[in-house]
PDB file of C-alpha atoms in Angstrom:
ATOM      1  CA  UNK B  30     123.783  59.961  84.803  1.00  0.00           C
ATOM      2  CA  UNK B  31     121.036  58.125  86.711  1.00  0.00           C
ATOM      3  CA  UNK B  32     121.601  60.351  89.737  1.00  0.00           C
ATOM      4  CA  UNK B  33     121.222  63.480  87.605  1.00  0.00           C
ATOM      5  CA  UNK B  34     117.923  62.180  86.172  1.00  0.00           C
ATOM      6  CA  UNK B  35     116.605  61.464  89.677  1.00  0.00           C
ATOM      7  CA  UNK B  36     117.606  64.963  90.806  1.00  0.00           C
ATOM      8  CA  UNK B  37     115.866  66.564  87.827  1.00  0.00           C
ATOM      9  CA  UNK B  38     112.719  64.462  88.339  1.00  0.00           C
ATOM     10  CA  UNK B  39     112.628  65.450  92.001  1.00  0.00           C
ATOM     11  CA  UNK B  40     113.054  69.100  91.071  1.00  0.00           C
ATOM     12  CA  UNK B  41     110.278  68.777  88.490  1.00  0.00           C
ATOM     13  CA  UNK B  42     107.908  67.234  91.063  1.00  0.00           C
ATOM     14  CA  UNK B  43     108.656  70.056  93.515  1.00  0.00           C
ATOM     15  CA  UNK B  44     107.943  72.679  90.870  1.00  0.00           C
ATOM     16  CA  UNK B  45     104.712  70.984  89.808  1.00  0.00           C
ATOM     17  CA  UNK B  46     103.573  70.885  93.449  1.00  0.00           C
ATOM     18  CA  UNK B  47     104.371  74.595  93.794  1.00  0.00           C
ATOM     19  CA  UNK B  48     102.449  75.335  90.566  1.00  0.00           C
ATOM     20  CA  UNK B  49      99.397  73.452  91.899  1.00  0.00           C
ATOM     21  CA  UNK B  50      99.614  75.353  95.193  1.00  0.00           C
ATOM     22  CA  UNK B  51      99.869  78.713  93.426  1.00  0.00           C
ATOM     23  CA  UNK B  52      97.027  77.802  91.037  1.00  0.00           C
ATOM     24  CA  UNK B  53      94.743  77.075  94.008  1.00  0.00           C
ATOM     25  CA  UNK B  54      95.742  80.369  95.624  1.00  0.00           C
ATOM     26  CA  UNK B  55      95.104  82.214  92.349  1.00  0.00           C
ATOM     27  CA  UNK B  56      91.665  80.612  91.993  1.00  0.00           C
ATOM     28  CA  UNK B  57      90.719  81.712  95.521  1.00  0.00           C
ATOM     29  CA  UNK B  58      91.954  85.246  94.745  1.00  0.00           C
ATOM     30  CA  UNK B  59      89.899  85.376  91.538  1.00  0.00           C
ATOM     31  CA  UNK B  60      86.760  84.351  93.444  1.00  0.00           C
ATOM     32  CA  UNK B  61      87.130  87.475  95.574  1.00  0.00           C
ATOM     33  CA  UNK B  62      88.420  89.941  92.986  1.00  0.00           C
ATOM     34  CA  UNK B  63      85.930  89.286  90.178  1.00  0.00           C
ATOM     35  CA  UNK B  64      82.798  90.118  92.224  1.00  0.00           C
ATOM     36  CA  UNK B  65      84.546  93.072  93.835  1.00  0.00           C
ATOM     37  CA  UNK B  66      85.717  94.395  90.466  1.00  0.00           C
ATOM     38  CA  UNK B  67      82.236  94.130  88.984  1.00  0.00           C
ATOM     39  CA  UNK B  68      80.843  96.134  91.904  1.00  0.00           C
ATOM     40  CA  UNK B  69      83.571  98.754  91.622  1.00  0.00           C
ATOM     41  CA  UNK B  70      83.107  99.220  87.874  1.00  0.00           C
ATOM     42  CA  UNK B  71      79.329  99.453  88.167  1.00  0.00           C
ATOM     43  CA  UNK B  72      79.330 102.302  90.703  1.00  0.00           C
ATOM     44  CA  UNK B  73      80.031 105.971  90.165  1.00  0.00           C
ATOM     45  CA  UNK B  74      83.353 106.913  91.804  1.00  0.00           C
ATOM     46  CA  UNK B  75      82.080 110.413  92.662  1.00  0.00           C
ATOM     47  CA  UNK B  76      78.709 109.761  94.268  1.00  0.00           C
ATOM     48  CA  UNK B  77      78.671 105.997  94.886  1.00  0.00           C
ATOM     49  CA  UNK B  78      75.459 105.435  92.946  1.00  0.00           C
ATOM     50  CA  UNK B  79      75.025 102.277  90.910  1.00  0.00           C
ATOM     51  CA  UNK B  80      75.331 102.868  87.189  1.00  0.00           C
ATOM     52  CA  UNK B  81      72.426 101.251  85.367  1.00  0.00           C
ATOM     53  CA  UNK B  82      73.397  99.276  82.305  1.00  0.00           C
ATOM     54  CA  UNK B  83      71.537 100.179  79.091  1.00  0.00           C
ATOM     55  CA  UNK B  84      69.884  96.766  78.853  1.00  0.00           C
ATOM     56  CA  UNK B  85      68.665  96.902  82.453  1.00  0.00           C
ATOM     57  CA  UNK B  86      66.920 100.242  82.882  1.00  0.00           C
ATOM     58  CA  UNK B  87      64.411  98.902  85.408  1.00  0.00           C
ATOM     59  CA  UNK B  88      67.013  98.793  88.172  1.00  0.00           C
ATOM     60  CA  UNK B  89      66.767 101.467  90.787  1.00  0.00           C
ATOM     61  CA  UNK B  90      69.883 103.348  91.693  1.00  0.00           C
ATOM     62  CA  UNK B  91      71.176 102.500  95.141  1.00  0.00           C
ATOM     63  CA  UNK B  92      73.230 104.809  97.294  1.00  0.00           C
ATOM     64  CA  UNK B  93      76.472 103.631  98.767  1.00  0.00           C
ATOM     65  CA  UNK B  94      76.310 103.009 102.504  1.00  0.00           C
ATOM     66  CA  UNK B  95      78.237 105.483 104.603  1.00  0.00           C
ATOM     67  CA  UNK B  96      79.265 105.139 108.218  1.00  0.00           C
ATOM     68  CA  UNK B  97      79.005 107.918 110.776  1.00  0.00           C
ATOM     69  CA  UNK B  98      81.734 108.163 113.362  1.00  0.00           C
ATOM     70  CA  UNK B  99      81.002 109.089 116.965  1.00  0.00           C
ATOM     71  CA  UNK B 100      84.424 110.672 117.201  1.00  0.00           C
ATOM     72  CA  UNK B 101      84.700 114.369 116.337  1.00  0.00           C
ATOM     73  CA  UNK B 102      86.736 115.205 113.279  1.00  0.00           C
ATOM     74  CA  UNK B 103      90.163 116.667 113.865  1.00  0.00           C
ATOM     75  CA  UNK B 104      89.285 119.969 112.182  1.00  0.00           C
ATOM     76  CA  UNK B 105      86.477 120.868 114.564  1.00  0.00           C
ATOM     77  CA  UNK B 106      87.046 122.739 117.796  1.00  0.00           C
ATOM     78  CA  UNK B 107      85.247 121.083 120.690  1.00  0.00           C
ATOM     79  CA  UNK B 108      82.703 123.335 122.364  1.00  0.00           C
ATOM     80  CA  UNK B 109      82.531 123.432 126.130  1.00  0.00           C
ATOM     81  CA  UNK B 110      79.466 121.735 127.637  1.00  0.00           C
ATOM     82  CA  UNK B 111      76.550 124.023 128.430  1.00  0.00           C
ATOM     83  CA  UNK B 112      73.884 123.547 131.074  1.00  0.00           C
ATOM     84  CA  UNK B 113      70.291 123.770 129.984  1.00  0.00           C
ATOM     85  CA  UNK B 114      67.560 124.254 132.578  1.00  0.00           C
ATOM     86  CA  UNK B 115      64.902 121.592 132.928  1.00  0.00           C
ATOM     87  CA  UNK B 116      61.481 122.623 131.763  1.00  0.00           C
ATOM     88  CA  UNK B 117      58.626 122.279 134.217  1.00  0.00           C
TER      89      UNK B 117
END
């Protein structure tokens, strides 16, 4: 009987340690997701502009940043290089 109690107590301690570990991981996840979610819900999915809340109409709408790639898109046909004369 005593051995069974010790086994159950050990199992309980292991589970409590795992719960603490998962709680810490969940807290770190929430720190990232909450700010990201608030940004995602406050921007227009079609144009990327910030949606002004009714109580804060003084905010200016900001455009979403877009990157430009130096690589040509796959749909475009590459033109052959042309020589242009130097002007004098």
